Short mmCIF file of C-alpha atoms in Angstrom, two decimals:
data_model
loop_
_atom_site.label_atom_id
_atom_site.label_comp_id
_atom_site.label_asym_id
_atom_site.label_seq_id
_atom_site.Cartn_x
_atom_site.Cartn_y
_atom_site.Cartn_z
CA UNK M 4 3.95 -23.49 1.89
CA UNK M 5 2.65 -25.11 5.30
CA UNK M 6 -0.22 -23.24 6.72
CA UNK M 7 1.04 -24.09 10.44
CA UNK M 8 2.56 -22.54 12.87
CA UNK M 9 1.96 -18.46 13.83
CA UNK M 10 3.31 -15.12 13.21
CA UNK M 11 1.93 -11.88 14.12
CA UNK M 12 0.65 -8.96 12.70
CA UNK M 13 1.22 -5.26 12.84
CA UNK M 14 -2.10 -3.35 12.25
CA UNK M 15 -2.30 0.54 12.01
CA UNK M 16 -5.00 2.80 12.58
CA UNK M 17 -6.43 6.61 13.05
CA UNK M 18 -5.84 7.75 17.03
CA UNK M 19 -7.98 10.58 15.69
CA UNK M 20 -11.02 8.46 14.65
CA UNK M 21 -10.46 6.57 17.92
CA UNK M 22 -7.95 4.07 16.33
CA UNK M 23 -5.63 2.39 19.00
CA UNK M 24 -2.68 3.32 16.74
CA UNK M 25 -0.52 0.32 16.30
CA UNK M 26 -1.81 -3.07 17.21
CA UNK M 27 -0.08 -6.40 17.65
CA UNK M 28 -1.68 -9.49 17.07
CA UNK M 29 -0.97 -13.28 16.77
CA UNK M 30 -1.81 -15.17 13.94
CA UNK M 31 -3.00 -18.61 13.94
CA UNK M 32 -1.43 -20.47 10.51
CA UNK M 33 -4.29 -23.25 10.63
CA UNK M 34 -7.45 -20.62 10.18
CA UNK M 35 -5.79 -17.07 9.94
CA UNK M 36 -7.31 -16.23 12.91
CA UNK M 37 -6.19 -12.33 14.56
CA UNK M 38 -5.66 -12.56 18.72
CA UNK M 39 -4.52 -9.07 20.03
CA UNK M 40 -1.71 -9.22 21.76
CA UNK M 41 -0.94 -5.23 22.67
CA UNK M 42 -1.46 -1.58 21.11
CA UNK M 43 0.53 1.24 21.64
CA UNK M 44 -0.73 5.03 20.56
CA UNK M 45 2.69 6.93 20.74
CA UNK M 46 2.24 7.37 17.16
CA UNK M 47 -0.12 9.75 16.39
CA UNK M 48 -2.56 8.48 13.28
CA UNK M 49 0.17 5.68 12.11
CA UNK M 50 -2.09 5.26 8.64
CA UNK M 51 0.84 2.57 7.20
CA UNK M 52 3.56 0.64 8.36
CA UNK M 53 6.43 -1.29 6.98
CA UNK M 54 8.85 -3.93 8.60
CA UNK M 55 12.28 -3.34 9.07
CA UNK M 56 15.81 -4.84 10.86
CA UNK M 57 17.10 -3.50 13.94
CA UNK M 58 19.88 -4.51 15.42
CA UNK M 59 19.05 -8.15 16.37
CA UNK M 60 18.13 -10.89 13.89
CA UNK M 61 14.92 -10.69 11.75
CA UNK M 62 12.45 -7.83 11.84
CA UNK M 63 12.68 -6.25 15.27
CA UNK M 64 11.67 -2.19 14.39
CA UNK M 65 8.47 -1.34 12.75
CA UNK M 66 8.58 2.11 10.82
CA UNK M 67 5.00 4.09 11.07
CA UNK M 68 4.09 7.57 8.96
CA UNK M 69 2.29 9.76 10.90
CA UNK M 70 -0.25 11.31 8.97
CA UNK M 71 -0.61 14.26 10.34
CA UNK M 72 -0.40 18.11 8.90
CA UNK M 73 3.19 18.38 10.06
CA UNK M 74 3.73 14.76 9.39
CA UNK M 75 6.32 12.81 10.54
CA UNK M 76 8.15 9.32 10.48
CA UNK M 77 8.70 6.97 13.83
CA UNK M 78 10.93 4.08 14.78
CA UNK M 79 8.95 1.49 16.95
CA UNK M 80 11.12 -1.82 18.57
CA UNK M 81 8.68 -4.71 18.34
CA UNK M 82 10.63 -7.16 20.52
CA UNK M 83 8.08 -7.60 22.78
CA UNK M 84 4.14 -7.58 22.13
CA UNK M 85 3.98 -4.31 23.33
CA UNK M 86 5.62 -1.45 20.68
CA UNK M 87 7.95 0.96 21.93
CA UNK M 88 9.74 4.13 20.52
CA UNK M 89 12.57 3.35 19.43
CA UNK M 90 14.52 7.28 18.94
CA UNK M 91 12.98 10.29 18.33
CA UNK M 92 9.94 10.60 15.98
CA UNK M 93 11.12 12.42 12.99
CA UNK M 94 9.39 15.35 11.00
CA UNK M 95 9.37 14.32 7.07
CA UNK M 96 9.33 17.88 6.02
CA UNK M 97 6.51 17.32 4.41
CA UNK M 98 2.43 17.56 4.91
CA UNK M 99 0.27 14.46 5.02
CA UNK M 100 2.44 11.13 4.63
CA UNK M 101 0.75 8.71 3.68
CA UNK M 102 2.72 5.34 3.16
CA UNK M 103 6.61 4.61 3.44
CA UNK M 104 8.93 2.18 2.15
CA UNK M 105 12.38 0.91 3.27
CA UNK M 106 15.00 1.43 0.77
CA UNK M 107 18.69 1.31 0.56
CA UNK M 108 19.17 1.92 3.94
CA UNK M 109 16.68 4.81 3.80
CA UNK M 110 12.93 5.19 4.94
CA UNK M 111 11.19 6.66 2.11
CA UNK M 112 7.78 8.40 2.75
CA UNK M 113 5.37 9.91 0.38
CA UNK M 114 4.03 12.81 1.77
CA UNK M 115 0.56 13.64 -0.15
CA UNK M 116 -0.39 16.83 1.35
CA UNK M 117 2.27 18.85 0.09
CA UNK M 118 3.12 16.09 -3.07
CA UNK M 119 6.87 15.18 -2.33
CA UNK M 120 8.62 12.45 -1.10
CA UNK M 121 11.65 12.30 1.90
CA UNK M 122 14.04 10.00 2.63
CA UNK M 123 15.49 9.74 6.48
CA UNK M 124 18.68 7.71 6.96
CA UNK M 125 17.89 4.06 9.31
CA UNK M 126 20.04 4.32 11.98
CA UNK M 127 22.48 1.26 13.17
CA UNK M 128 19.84 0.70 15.86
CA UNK M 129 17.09 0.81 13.54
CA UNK M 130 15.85 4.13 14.72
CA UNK M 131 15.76 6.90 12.25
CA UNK M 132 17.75 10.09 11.97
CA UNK M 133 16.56 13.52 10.18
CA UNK M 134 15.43 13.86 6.73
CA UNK M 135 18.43 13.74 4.31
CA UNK M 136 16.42 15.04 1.06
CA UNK M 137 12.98 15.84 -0.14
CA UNK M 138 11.89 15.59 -3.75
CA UNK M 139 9.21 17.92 -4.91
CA UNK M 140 6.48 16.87 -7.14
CA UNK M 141 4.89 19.53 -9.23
CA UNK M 142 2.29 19.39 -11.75
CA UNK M 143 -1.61 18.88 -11.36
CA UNK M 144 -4.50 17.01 -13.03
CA UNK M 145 -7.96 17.75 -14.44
CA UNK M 146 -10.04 16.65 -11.48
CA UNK M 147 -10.23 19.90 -10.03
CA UNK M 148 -11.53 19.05 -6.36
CA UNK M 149 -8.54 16.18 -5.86
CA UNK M 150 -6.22 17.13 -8.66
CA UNK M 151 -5.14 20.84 -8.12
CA UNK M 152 -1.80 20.19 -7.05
CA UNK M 153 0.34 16.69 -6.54
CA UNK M 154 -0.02 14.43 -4.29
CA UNK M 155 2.57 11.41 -3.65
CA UNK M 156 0.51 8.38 -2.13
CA UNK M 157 3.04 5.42 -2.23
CA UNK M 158 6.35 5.12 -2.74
CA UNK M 159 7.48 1.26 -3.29
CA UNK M 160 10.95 -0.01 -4.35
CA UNK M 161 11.70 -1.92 -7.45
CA UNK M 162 12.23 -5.59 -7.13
CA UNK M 163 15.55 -4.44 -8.25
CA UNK M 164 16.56 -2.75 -5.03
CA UNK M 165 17.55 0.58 -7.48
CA UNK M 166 14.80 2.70 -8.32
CA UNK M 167 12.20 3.95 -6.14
CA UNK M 168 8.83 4.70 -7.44
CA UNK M 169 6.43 7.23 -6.77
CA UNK M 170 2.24 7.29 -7.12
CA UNK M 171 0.91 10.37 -7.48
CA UNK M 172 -3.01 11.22 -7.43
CA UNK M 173 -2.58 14.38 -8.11
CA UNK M 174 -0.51 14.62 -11.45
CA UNK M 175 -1.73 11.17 -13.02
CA UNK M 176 1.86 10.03 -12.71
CA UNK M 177 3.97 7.71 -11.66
CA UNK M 178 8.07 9.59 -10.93
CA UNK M 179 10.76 6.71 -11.22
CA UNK M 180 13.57 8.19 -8.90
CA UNK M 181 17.18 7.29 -7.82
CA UNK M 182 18.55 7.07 -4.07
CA UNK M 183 22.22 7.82 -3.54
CA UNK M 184 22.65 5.39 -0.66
CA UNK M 185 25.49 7.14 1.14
CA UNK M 186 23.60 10.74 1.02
CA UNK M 187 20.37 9.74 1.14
CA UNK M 188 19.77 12.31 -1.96
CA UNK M 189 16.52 11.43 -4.24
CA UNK M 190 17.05 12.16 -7.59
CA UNK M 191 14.24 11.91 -10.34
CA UNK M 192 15.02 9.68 -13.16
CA UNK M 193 11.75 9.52 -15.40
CA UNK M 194 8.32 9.89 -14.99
CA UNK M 195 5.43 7.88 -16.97
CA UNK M 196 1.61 9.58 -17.28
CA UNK M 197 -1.09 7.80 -17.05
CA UNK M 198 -4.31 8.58 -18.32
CA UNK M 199 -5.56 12.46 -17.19
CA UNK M 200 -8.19 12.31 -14.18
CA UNK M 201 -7.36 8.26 -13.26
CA UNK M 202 -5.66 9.62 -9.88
CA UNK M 203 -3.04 6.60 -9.52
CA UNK M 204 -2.77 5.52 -5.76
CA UNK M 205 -0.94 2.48 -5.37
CA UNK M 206 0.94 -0.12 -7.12
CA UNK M 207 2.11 -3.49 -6.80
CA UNK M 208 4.97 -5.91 -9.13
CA UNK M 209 4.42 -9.17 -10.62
CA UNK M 210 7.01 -11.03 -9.02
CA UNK M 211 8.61 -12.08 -12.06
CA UNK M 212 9.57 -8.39 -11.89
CA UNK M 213 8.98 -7.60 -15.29
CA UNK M 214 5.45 -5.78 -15.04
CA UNK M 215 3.59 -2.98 -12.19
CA UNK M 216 -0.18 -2.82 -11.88
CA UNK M 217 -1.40 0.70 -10.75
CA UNK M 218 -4.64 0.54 -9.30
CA UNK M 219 -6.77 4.02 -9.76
CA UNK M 220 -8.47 6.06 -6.95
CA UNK M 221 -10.64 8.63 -9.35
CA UNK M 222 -11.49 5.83 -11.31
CA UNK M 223 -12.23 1.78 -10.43
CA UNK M 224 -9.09 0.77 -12.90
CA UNK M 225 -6.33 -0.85 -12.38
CA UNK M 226 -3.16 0.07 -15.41
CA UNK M 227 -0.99 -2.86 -16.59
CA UNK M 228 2.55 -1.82 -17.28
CA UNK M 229 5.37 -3.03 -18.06
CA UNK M 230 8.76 -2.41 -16.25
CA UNK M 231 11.72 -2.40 -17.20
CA UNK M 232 14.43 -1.96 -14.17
CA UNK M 233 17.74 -1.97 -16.23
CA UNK M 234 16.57 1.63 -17.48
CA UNK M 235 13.81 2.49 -15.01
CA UNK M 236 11.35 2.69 -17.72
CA UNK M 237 7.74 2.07 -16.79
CA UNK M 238 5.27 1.92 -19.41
CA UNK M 239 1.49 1.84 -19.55
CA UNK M 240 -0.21 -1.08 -21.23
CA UNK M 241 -4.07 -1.36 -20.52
CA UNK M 242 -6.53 -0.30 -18.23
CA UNK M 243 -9.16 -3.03 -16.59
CA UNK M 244 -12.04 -2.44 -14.69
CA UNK M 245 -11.85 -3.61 -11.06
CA UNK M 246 -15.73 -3.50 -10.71
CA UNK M 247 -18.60 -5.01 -12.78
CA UNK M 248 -19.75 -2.17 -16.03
CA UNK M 249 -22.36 -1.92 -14.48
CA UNK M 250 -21.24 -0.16 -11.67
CA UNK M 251 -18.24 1.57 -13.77
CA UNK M 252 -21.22 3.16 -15.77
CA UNK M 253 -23.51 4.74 -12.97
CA UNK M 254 -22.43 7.92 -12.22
CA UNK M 255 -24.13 7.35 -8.88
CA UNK M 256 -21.84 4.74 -7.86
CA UNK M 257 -19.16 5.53 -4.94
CA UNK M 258 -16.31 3.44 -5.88
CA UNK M 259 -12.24 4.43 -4.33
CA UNK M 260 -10.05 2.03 -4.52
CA UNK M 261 -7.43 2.14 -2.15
CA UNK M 262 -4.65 -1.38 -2.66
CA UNK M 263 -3.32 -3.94 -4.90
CA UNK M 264 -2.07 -7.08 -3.97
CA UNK M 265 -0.55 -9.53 -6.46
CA UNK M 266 -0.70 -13.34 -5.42
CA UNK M 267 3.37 -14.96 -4.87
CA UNK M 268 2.53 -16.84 -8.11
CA UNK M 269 1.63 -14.58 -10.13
CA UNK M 270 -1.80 -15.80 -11.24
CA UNK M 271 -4.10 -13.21 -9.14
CA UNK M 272 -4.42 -9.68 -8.42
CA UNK M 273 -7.04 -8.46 -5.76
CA UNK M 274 -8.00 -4.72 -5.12
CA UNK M 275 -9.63 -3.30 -2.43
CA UNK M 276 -12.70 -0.95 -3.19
CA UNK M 277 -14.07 1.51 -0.74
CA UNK M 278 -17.63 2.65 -1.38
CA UNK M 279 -18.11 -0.52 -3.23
CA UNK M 280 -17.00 -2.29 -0.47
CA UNK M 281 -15.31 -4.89 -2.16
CA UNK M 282 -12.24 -7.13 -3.32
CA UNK M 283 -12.02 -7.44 -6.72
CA UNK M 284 -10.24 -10.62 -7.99
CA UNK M 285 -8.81 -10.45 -11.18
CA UNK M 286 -7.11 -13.22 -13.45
CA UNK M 287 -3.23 -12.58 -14.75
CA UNK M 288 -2.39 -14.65 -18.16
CA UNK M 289 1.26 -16.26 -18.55
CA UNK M 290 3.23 -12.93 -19.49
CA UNK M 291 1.87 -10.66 -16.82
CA UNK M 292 0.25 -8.26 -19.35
CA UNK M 293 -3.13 -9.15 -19.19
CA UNK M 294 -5.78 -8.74 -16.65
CA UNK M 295 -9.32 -9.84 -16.63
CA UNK M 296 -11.68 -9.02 -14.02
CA UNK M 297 -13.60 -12.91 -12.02
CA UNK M 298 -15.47 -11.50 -9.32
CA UNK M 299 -16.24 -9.34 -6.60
CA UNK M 300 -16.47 -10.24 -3.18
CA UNK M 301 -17.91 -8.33 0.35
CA UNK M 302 -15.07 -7.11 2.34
CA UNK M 303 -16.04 -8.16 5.49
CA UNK M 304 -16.97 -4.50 6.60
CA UNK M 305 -17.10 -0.90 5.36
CA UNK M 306 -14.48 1.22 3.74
CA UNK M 307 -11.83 -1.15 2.80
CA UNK M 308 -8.20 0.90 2.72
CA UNK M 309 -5.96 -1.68 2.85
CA UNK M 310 -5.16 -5.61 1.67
CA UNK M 311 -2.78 -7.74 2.58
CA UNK M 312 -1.70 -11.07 1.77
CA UNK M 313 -0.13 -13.32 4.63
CA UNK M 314 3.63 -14.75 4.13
CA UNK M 315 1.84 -18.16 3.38
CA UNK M 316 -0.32 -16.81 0.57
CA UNK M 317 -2.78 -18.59 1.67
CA UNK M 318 -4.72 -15.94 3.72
CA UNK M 319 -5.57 -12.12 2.73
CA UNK M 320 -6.95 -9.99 4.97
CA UNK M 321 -9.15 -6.12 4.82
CA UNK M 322 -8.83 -3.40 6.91
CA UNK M 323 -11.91 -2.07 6.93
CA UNK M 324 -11.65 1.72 8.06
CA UNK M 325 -15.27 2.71 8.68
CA UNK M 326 -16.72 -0.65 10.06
CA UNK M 327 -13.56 -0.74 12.49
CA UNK M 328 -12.65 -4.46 11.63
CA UNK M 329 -9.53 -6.19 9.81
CA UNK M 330 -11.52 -9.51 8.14
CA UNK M 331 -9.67 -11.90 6.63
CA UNK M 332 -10.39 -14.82 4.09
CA UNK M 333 -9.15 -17.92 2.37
CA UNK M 334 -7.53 -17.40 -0.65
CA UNK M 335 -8.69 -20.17 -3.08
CA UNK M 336 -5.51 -21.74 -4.60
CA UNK M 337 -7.35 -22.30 -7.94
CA UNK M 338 -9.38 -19.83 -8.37
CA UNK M 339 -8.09 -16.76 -6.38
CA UNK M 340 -11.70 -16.18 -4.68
CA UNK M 341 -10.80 -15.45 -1.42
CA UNK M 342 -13.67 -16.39 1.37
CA UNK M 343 -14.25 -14.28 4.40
CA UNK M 344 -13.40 -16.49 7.49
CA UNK M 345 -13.65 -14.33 10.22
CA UNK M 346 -13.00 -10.87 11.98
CA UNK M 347 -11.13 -8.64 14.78
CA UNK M 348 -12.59 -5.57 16.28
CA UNK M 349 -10.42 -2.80 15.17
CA UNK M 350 -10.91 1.13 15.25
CA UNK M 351 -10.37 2.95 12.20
CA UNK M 352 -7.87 -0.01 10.88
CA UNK M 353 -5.91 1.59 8.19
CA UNK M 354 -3.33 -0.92 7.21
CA UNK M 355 -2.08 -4.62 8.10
CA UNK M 356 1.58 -5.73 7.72
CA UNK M 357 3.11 -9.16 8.84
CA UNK M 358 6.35 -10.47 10.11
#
C-alpha cells in the first residue's frame, strides 16, 4: 500500500499519572509523523481503546475502558478532533478493565481486577447501553504475588467473527467463549492452559487465521498455537523467547511484556517489552507455526505497554508509559526491523489505535 496521504490516531492514557486521557492526532503517511490535534479527559484512566461505527459512515465512536476500581465502559463521537461523550458511561460490573473488543454488536471488556469479562449491547447511535452478561473466571496460578486469583487482560474476537477469546494472567489460560448476539449472553465454550506461572496477557492471529500467538507477562515468551475456529479449539504449540538467553537467564533481569503485533503478511511478529525496554522482532516460517527470535530494538522511551502497527503496515509505533512518549519507527519490508523515526510528548500513553 501507498504510504501517502493521513489518518489520525486515537492515543489513550492514565488521567491519574497525569495522562491527558484520550488524544487525537494526525498522521502524516510520508514519515509517520504524530501532530496533536485535541484531548479530552472525560474518561477517567481510558488504558485501551478500540474503533467502532456510529451512525454515519466509517468509524465515527471510539469505545474507551476505564480502568478504574469500579470500572466502567464509555462511548466517545470522534467526528470532530475534539472527543465527546457520546451516552452515558457505563459500569462493566466488574473491577479493573483492562482492554475491550467490539463483537457482534457487543463491547466486550475484560475486567482483570475481579477476572471476568462483560459484554454491553452498542446502541443504534453507537453509544452503549448496560451490561447484558458477565462471565466469571475462576481458577488461579502458581505465582503467588500475581496469580492468586484470575485475571482477564484481553479479550479479542476470532477472525471468524464467532468466538471471543479471553487472556487470563491469572489462571495461565486462555477461555474460548460464545456471544448470543440478540442477548448479549457470554457463554464459555473451552478453555486451553498454557504452561503454569507464564501469566498470558495478550494475543494476536496470523491473518491467515489459522494460528494465535500469546505473548507472556510472568515470563518474556511468546506461545504459538494453533486455532481452529470451526470448533473453537486453540491449541498450544511452542514457546519462543522474545528476549536474548541471556537476559531470559538472569534472574535480575526486569522483563513484562505487555503486546503482540503480527505484520498484514504474515512474515513478522513484534512484542513490546517493559523493563527491557524493547521490541522484539521475531521471524514467522510459511505455516505460521514457527517463530524465531532476529533482534531487539530500543523502544524509543521507557515502559513500553502498547504496539501498534499503522493501516499501511509500513509504520509501528510504542507507547511508552513511563517516559510519556508514543515513538514510532519504520518497519523494514524485508527484514521486519523497525527503526525509530521520531516521537510525541505524551503522559502516561497507554495505548495507540488508528482509523
Amino acid at each position: 500500500m501507498s504510504s501517502s496521504g493521513a489518518g489520525r490516531a486515537f492515543i489513550g492514557s492514565f488521567t491519574s499519572a497525569g495522562g491527558r486521557g484520550v488524544t487525537v492526532a494526525a498522521v502524516d503517511g510520508e514519515t509517520g509523523a504524530l501532530t496533536v490535534l485535541g484531548a479530552t479527559d472525560a474518561v477517567p484512566d481510558p488504558s485501551y481503546l478500540v474503533l467502532g461505527s456510529g451512525p454515519g459512515s466509517g468509524p465515527t465512536a471510539l469505545y474507551a475502558v476505564s480502568e478504574t476500581e469500579t470500572g466502567a465502559a464509555a462511548a466517545l463521537d470522534i467526528t470532530g478532533d475534539v472527543p465527546q461523550p457520546l451516552g452515558e458511561m457505563r459500569p462493566v460490573e466488574g473491577d479493573g478493565p483492562t482492554h475491550l473488543a467490539i463483537a457482534r454488536g457487543h463491547l466486550i471488556t475484560a475486567n482483570y481486577g475481579s477476572g471476568s469479562v462483560t459484554a454491553l449491547p452498542v446502541c443504534g447511535d453507537g453509544s452503549l447501553g448496560a451490561a447484558a452478561s458477565v462471565l466469571q473466571h475462576k481458577g488461579s496460578g502458581p505465582r503467588t504475588d500475581r496469580q492468586h486469583a484470575p485475571h482477564a487482560h484481553q479479550v479479542q474476537p476470532d477472525p471468524s467473527g464467532n468466538w471471543v477469546l479471553s487472556v487470563d494472567l491469572g489462571t495461565d489460560s486462555v477461555r474460548i467463549c460464545a456471544l448470543d448476539p440478540s442477548s448479549g449472553t457470554l457463554r464459555l465454550h473451552g478453555e486451553t492452559v498454557l504452561r503454569p506461572g507464564t501469566g498470558p496477557r495478550h494475543l494476536a492471529f496470523h491473518p491467515a487465521g489459522g494460528h494465535a500467538y500469546v505473548l507472556n507477562e510472568l515470563e518474556p515468551t511468546v506461545t504459538v498455537c494453533r486455532w481452529d475456529p470451526a470448533t473453537g479449539v486453540l491449541e498450544p504449540l511452542a514457546e519462543t523467547a522474545v528476549v536474548p538467553e541471556d537476559v531470559v537467564a538472569d534472574p535480575e533481569a526486569v522483563v513484562y511484556p505487555s503486546e503482540v503485533v503480527v505484520s498484514y503478511d504474515g512474515r513478522f511478529l513484534w512484542a513490546a517489552n517493559r523493563g527491557h525496554d524493547s521490541i522484539a522482532v521475531l521471524a514467522l516460517d510459511e505455516s505460521g507455526e514457527k517463530a524465531s527470535l532476529v533482534t531487539n530494538v530500543g523502544c524509543g522511551g521507557h515502559w513500553p505497554r502498547d504496539l501498534a502497527l499503522d493501516p499501511t503496515g509500513q509504520w509501528l509505533y510504542a507507547a511508552n508509559e513511563r517516559s510519556g512518549n508514543v515513538s514510532w519507527f519504520a518497519v523494514d519490508a524485508t527484514t521486519g526491523i523497525p527503526r525509530h523515526r521520531g516521537s510525541l510528548t505524551a503522559p502516561a500513553a497507554s495505548c495507540v489505535v488508528f482509523g
